[in-house]
Coordinates of C-alpha atoms and ligand atoms in Angstrom, one line a residue:
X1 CA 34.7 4.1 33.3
X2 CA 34.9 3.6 29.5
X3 CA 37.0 6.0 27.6
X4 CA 33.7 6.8 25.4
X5 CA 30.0 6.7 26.4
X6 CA 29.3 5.5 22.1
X7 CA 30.9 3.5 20.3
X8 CA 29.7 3.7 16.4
X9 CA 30.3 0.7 14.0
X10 CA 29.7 2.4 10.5
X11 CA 29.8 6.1 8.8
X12 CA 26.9 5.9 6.6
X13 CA 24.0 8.5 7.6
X14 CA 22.5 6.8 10.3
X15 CA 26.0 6.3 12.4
X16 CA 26.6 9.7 10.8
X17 CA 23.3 11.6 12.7
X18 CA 23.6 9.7 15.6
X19 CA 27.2 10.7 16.2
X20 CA 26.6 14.1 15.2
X21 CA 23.4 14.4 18.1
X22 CA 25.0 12.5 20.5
X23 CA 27.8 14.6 20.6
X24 CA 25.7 17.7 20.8
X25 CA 24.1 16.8 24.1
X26 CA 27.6 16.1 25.4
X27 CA 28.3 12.7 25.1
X28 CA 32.1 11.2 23.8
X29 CA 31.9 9.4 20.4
X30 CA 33.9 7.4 18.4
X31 CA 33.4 6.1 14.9
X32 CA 35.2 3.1 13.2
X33 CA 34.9 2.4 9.9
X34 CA 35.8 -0.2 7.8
X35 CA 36.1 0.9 4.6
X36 CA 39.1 3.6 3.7
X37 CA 36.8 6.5 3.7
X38 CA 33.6 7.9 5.8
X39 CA 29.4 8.2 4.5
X40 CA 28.5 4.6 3.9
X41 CA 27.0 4.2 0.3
X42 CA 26.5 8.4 -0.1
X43 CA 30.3 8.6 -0.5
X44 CA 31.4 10.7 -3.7
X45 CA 35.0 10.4 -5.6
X46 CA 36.0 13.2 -6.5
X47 CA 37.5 12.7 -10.3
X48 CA 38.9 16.1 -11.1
X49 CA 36.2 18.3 -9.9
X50 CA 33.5 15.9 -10.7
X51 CA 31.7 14.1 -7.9
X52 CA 31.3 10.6 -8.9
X53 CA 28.7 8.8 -6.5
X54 CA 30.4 5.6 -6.1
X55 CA 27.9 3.8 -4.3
X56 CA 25.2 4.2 -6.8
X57 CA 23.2 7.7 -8.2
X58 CA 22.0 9.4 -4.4
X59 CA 19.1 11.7 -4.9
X60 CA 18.0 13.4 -1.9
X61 CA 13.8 13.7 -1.7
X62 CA 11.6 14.1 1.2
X63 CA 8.4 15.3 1.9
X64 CA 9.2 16.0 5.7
X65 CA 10.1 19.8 6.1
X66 CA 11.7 19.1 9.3
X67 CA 14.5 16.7 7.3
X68 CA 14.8 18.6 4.7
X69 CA 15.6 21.8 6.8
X70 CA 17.6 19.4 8.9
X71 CA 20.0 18.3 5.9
X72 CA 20.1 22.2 4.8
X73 CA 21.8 22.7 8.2
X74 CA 24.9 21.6 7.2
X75 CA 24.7 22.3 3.8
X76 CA 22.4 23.8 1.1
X77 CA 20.9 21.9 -1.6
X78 CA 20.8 22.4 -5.4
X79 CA 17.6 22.7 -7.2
X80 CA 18.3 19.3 -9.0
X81 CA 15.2 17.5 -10.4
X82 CA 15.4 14.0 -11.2
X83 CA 13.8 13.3 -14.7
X84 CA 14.9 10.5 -15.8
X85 CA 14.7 9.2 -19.6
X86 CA 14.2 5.3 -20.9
X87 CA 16.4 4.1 -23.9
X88 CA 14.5 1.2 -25.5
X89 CA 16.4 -0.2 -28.6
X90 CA 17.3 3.8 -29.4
X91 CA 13.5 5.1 -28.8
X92 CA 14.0 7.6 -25.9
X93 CA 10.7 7.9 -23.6
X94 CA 10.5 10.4 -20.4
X95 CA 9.8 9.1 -16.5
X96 CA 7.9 8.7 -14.6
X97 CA 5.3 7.3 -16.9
X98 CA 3.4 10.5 -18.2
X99 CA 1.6 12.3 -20.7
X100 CA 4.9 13.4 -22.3
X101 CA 6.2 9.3 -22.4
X102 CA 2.3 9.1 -23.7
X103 CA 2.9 11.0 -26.9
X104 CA 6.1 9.4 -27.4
X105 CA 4.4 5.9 -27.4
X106 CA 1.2 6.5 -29.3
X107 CA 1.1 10.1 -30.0
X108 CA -1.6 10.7 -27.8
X109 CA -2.2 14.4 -26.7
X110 CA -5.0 14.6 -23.9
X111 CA -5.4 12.4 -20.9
X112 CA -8.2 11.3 -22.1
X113 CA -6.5 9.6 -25.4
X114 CA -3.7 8.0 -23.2
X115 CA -6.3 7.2 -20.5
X116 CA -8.6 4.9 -23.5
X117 CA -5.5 3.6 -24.2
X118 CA -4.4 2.4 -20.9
X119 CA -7.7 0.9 -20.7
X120 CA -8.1 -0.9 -23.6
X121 CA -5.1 -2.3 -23.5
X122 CA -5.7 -4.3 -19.8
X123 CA -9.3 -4.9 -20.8
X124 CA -7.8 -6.8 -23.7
X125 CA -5.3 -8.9 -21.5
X126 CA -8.3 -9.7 -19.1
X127 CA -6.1 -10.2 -16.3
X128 CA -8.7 -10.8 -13.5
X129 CA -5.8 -12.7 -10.8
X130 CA -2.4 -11.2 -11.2
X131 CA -0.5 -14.9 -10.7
X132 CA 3.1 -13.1 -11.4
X133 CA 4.9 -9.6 -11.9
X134 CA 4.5 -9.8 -15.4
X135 CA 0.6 -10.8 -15.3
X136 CA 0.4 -7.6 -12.3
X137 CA 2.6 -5.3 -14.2
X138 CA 0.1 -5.6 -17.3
X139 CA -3.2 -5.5 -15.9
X140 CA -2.0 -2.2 -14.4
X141 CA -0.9 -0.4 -17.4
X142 CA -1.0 -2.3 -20.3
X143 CA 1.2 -4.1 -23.1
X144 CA 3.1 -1.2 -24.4
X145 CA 4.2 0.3 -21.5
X146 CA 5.1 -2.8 -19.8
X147 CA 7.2 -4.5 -22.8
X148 CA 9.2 -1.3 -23.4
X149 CA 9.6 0.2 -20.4
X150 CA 9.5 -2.6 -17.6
X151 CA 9.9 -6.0 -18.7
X152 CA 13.6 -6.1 -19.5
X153 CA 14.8 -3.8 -17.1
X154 CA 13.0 -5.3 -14.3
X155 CA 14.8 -8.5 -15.3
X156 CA 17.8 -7.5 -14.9
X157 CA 17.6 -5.6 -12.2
X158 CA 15.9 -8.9 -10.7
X159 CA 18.2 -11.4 -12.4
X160 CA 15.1 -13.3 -13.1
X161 CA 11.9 -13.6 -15.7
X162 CA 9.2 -11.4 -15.0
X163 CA 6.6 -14.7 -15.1
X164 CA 8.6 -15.9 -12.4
X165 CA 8.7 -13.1 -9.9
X166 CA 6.1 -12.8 -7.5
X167 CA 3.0 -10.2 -7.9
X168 CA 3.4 -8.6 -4.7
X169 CA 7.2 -6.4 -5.6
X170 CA 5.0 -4.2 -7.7
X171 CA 1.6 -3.3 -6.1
X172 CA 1.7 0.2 -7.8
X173 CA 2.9 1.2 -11.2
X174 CA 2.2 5.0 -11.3
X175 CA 0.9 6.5 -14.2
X176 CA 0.3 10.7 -14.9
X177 CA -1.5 12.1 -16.9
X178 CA 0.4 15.4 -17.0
X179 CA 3.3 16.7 -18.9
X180 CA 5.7 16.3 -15.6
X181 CA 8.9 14.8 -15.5
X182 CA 9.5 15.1 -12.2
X183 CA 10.3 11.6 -10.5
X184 CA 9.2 12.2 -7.5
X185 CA 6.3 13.1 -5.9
X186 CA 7.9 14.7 -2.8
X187 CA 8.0 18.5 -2.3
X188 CA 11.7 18.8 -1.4
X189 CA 14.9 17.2 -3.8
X190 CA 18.3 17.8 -4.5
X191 CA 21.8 16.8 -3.5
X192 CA 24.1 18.8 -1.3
X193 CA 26.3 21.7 -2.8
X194 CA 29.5 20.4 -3.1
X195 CA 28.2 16.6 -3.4
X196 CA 27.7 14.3 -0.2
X197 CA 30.8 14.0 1.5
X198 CA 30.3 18.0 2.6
X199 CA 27.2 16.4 4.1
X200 CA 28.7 13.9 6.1
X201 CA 31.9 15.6 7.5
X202 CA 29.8 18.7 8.7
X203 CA 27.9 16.4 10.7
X204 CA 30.9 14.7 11.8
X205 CA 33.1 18.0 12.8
X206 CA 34.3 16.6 16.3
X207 CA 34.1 13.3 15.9
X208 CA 36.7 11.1 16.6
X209 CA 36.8 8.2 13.4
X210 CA 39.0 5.7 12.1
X211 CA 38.8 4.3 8.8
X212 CA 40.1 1.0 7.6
X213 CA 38.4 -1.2 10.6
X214 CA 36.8 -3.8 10.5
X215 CA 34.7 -3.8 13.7
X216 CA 34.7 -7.7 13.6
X217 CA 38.4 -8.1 13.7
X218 CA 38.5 -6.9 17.3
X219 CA 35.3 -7.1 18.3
X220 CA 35.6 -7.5 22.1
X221 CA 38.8 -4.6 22.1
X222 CA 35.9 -2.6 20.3
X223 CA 33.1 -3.5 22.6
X224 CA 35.2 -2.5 25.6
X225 CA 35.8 1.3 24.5
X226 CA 32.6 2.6 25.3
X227 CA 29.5 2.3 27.3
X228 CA 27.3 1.7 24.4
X229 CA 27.8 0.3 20.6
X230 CA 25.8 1.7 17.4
X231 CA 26.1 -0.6 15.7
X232 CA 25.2 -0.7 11.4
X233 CA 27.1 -2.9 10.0
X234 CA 24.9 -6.6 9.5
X235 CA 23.2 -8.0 12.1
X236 CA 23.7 -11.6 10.8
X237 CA 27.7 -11.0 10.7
X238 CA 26.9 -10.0 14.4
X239 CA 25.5 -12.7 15.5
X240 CA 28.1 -14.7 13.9
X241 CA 25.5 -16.5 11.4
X242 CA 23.9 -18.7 13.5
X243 CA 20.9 -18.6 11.7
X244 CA 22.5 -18.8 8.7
X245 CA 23.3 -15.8 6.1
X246 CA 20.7 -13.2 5.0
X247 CA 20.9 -12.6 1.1
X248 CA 21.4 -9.4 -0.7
X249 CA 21.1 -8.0 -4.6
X250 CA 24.4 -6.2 -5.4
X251 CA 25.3 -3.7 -8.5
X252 CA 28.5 -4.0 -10.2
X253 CA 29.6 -0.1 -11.5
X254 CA 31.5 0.6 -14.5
X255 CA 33.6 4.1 -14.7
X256 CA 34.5 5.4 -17.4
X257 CA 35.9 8.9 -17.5
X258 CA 35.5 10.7 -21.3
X259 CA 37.7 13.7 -22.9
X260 CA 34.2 15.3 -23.8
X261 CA 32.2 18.1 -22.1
X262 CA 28.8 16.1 -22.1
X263 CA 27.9 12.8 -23.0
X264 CA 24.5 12.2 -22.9
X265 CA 22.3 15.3 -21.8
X266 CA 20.8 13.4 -19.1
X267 CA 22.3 12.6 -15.5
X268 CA 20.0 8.8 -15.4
X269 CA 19.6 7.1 -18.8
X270 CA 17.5 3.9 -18.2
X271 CA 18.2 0.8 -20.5
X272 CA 15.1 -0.9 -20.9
X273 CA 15.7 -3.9 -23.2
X274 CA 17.0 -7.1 -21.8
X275 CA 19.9 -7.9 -24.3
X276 CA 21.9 -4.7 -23.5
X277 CA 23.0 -6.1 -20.1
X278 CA 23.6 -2.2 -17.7
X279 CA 20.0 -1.0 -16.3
X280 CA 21.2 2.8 -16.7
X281 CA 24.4 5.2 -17.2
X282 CA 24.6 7.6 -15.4
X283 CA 26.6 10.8 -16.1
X284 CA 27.5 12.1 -12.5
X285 CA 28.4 16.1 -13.3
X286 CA 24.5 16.5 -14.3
X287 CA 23.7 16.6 -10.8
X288 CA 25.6 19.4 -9.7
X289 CA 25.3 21.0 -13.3
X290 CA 29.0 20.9 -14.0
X291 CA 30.9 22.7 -16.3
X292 CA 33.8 20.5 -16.3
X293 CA 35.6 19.8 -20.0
X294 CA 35.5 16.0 -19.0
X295 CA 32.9 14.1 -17.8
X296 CA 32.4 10.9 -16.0
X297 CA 29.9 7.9 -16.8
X298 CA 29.0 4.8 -15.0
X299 CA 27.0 2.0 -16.2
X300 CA 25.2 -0.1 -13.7
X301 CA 25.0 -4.2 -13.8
X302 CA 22.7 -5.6 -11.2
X303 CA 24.5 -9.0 -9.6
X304 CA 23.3 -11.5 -7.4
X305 CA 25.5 -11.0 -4.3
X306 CA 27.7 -13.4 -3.2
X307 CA 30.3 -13.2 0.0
X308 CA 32.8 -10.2 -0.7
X309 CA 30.4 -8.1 -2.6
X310 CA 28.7 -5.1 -2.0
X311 CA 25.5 -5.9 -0.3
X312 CA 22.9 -3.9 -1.5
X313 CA 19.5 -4.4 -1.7
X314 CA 17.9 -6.9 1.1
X315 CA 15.7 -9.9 -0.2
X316 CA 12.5 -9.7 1.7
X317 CA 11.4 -13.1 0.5
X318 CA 9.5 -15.2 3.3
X319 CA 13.0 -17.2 3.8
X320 CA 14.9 -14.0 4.7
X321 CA 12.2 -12.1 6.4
X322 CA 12.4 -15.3 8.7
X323 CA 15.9 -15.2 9.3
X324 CA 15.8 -11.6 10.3
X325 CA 13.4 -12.2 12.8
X326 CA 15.3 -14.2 14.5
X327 CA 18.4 -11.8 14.6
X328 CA 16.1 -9.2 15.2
X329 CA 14.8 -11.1 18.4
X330 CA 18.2 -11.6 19.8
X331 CA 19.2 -8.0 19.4
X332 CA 15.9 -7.1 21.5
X333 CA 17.9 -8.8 24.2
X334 CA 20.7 -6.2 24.2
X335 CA 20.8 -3.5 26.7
X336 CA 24.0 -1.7 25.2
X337 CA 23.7 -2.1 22.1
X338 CA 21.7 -0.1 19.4
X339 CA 21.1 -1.2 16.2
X340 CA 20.5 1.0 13.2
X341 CA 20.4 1.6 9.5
X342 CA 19.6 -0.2 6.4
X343 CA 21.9 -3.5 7.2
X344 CA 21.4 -3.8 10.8
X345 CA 17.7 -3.5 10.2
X346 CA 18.2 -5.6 7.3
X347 CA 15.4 -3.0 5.9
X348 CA 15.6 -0.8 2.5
X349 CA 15.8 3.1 3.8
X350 CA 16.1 5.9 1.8
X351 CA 18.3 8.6 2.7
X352 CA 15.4 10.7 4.3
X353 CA 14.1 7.7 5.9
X354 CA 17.4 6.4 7.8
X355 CA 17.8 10.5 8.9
X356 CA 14.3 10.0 10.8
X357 CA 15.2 6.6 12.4
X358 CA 18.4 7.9 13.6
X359 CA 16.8 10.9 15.6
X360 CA 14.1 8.8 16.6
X361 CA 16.7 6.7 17.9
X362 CA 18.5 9.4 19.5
X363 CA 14.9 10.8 21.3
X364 CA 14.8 7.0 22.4
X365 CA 18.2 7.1 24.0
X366 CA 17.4 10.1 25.6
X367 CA 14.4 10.1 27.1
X368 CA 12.8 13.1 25.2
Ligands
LIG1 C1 22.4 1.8 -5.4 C2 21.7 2.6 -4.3 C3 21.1 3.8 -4.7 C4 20.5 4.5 -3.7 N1 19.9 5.7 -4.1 C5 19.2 6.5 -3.2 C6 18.6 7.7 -3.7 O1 18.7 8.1 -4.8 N2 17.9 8.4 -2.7 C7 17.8 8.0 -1.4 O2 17.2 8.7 -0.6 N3 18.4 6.8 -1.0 C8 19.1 6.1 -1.9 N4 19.7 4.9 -1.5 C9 19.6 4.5 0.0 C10 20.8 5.1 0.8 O3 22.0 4.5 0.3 C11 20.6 4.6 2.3 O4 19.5 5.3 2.8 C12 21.8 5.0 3.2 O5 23.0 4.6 2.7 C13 21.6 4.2 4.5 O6 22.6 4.6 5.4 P1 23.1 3.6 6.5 O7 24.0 4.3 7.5 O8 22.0 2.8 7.0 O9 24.0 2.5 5.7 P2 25.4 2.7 4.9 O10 25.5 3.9 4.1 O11 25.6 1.4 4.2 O12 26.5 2.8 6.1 C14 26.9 1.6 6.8 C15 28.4 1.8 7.0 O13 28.8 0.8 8.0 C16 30.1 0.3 7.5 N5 30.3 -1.0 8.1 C17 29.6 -2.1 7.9 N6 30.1 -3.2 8.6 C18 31.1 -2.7 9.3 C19 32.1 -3.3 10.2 N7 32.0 -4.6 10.5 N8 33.0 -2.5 10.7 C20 33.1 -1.2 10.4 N9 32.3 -0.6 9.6 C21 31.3 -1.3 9.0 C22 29.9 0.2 6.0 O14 31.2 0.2 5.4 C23 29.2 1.5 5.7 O15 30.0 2.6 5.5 C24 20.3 4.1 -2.4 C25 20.9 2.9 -2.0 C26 21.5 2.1 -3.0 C27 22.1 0.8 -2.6

């Protein structure tokens, strides 16, 4: 008899659910984690009453009622809207692109202007075979919207020239031809009164955790304390890297706290021109509307990951999808083990996405 019937490697939202069901059909969990605090990459600092998402900006969307009611279980959300703006070389243009960014590039005032436009801007590039992003980002919406507002932020968020990424990472660009800001298309957004971490310990009330763990410094004490393992950490550390090491793009953040009530109006500013090296700023207090006096920025560098870093965005080139097949075949082998979440799956989830494989995974484990 095990002193635990799961054993959860990782806090993030997806060790977070499952822990939180498990335990409310009666079943004994315990969740290590190895950094010094719990939620994964939703995790918020709080800097004097200011939430500071340290993991990079989280903004919840979802177009599935039954998440979104889900999440509002434990906590309501705000009504924030994410409407980004694009800085290029001091012009300041709205997202998504739309008929307000329209008028700001050509002064266009009906979808039909911005429409002719669009057109005759790809019907002049005559791009018939997209053979890179840059010839498939143009011959979707055209020269002006792709050198201002793509090109050099794509760059640097890829580390890479546009001409020699493949096609295939943008198969849609989309474009509206209304005056809407709103980013996303889903019906439901916002982030959680009170910021993220509110999120994560009301589903963890009654939970037993420890931070500061590395699962992989014990890993057999570990895999003797219960009758199962959830694990989330990454599957190729797992499997101790025997098919060698799955690669990762990583973001390097920038703090910067300011003795000034608001800095720049906005809580995503998007640098879109290649030699100012940060793809955005964000000011963190705009997503819970703060009041503070202060306020806190971040700028965000895109890095190519190396060991020790952050890993944060999987590579789904044909080498790596490869390499994760294979892990992914030898954890099809385990009967105690369930793997889960964006680095065992070696998968990009959003947060409404990794809530809806962790309850399918819990139906799964429970016959229902
Ligand atoms: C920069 C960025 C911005 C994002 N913005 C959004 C957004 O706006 N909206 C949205 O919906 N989604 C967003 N996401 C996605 C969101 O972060 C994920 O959906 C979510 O974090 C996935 O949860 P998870 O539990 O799978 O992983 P994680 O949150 O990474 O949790 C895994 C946990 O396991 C721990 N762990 C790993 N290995 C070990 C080990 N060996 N021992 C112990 N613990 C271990 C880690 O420390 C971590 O806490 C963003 C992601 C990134 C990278």
């Amino acid at each position: 008899m095990k002193k635990y019937d799961y054993l959860i490697v990782g806090s993030g939202l997806f060790g977070s659910v499952f822990a939180h069901e498990a335990t409310k059909r009666g079943k004994t969990c315990f969740i290590i984690e190895k950094r010094d605090h719990l939620g994964g990459n939703l995790y918020c600092e709080n800097i004097d009453g200011i939430n500071v998402h340290k993991y990079g900006a989280h903004i919840f969307h979802t177009n599935d009622k039954k998440i979104w009611d889900y999440v509002n279980s434990f906590v309501e959300f705000n009504r924030y809207t994410n409407s980004p703006i694009a800085n290029y070389k001091g012009e300041l243009y709205n997202l998504p692109f739309n008929m307000n960014t329209f008028y700001q590039l050509w002064k266009v005032k009906t979808p039909e202007e911005a429409k002719e436009k669009i057109k005759s801007q790809i019907e002049a590039l005559g791009i018939k075979k997209p053979k890179n992003l840059e010839e498939q980002a143009l011959s979707l919406v055209g020269t002006d919207i792709y050198e201002k507002l793509i090109k050099g932020y794509t760059e640097k968020q890829w580390g890479r020239k546009a001409t020699e990424l493949p096609a295939f990472i943008i198969k849609r660009l989309p474009v509206r031809f209304t005056y809407d800001n709103n980013y996303f298309n889903d019906k439901y957004q916002g982030i959680p009164n009170g910021g993220y971490n509110v999120l994560i310990n009301k589903m963890l009330a009654g939970v037993g955790t420890e931070v500061n763990v590395d699962f992989f410094s014990e890993k057999e004490k570990w895999m003797q304390l219960a009758d199962k393992v959830v694990f989330t950490g990454k599957i190729d550390e797992f499997y101790d890297y025997q098919y060698g090491k799955l690669n990762y793009r990583s973001l390097h953040f920038e703090n910067t706290r300011l003795e000034k009530e608001n800095y720049q109006g906005n809580a995503v500013i998007n640098y879109t021109e290649k030699d100012i090296p940060y793809t955005r700023i964000i000011e963190h207090k705009h997503f819970e509307f703060g009041k503070q006096a202060h306020t806190v920025i971040t700028k965000e560098y895109p890095k190519e990951w190396e060991e020790g870093m952050e890993p944060y965005y999987p590579v789904n080139d044909d080498k790596n999808v490869s390499v994760y097949e294979k892990y992914k075949k030898m954890s099809k082998n385990e009967s105690n083990i369930i793997f889960g979440g964006r680095l065992a799956e070696y998968k990009y989830y959003d947060m409404h996405q990794v809530i809806g494989s962790a309850l399918t995974s819990i139906k799964k484990e429970f016959n229902e």
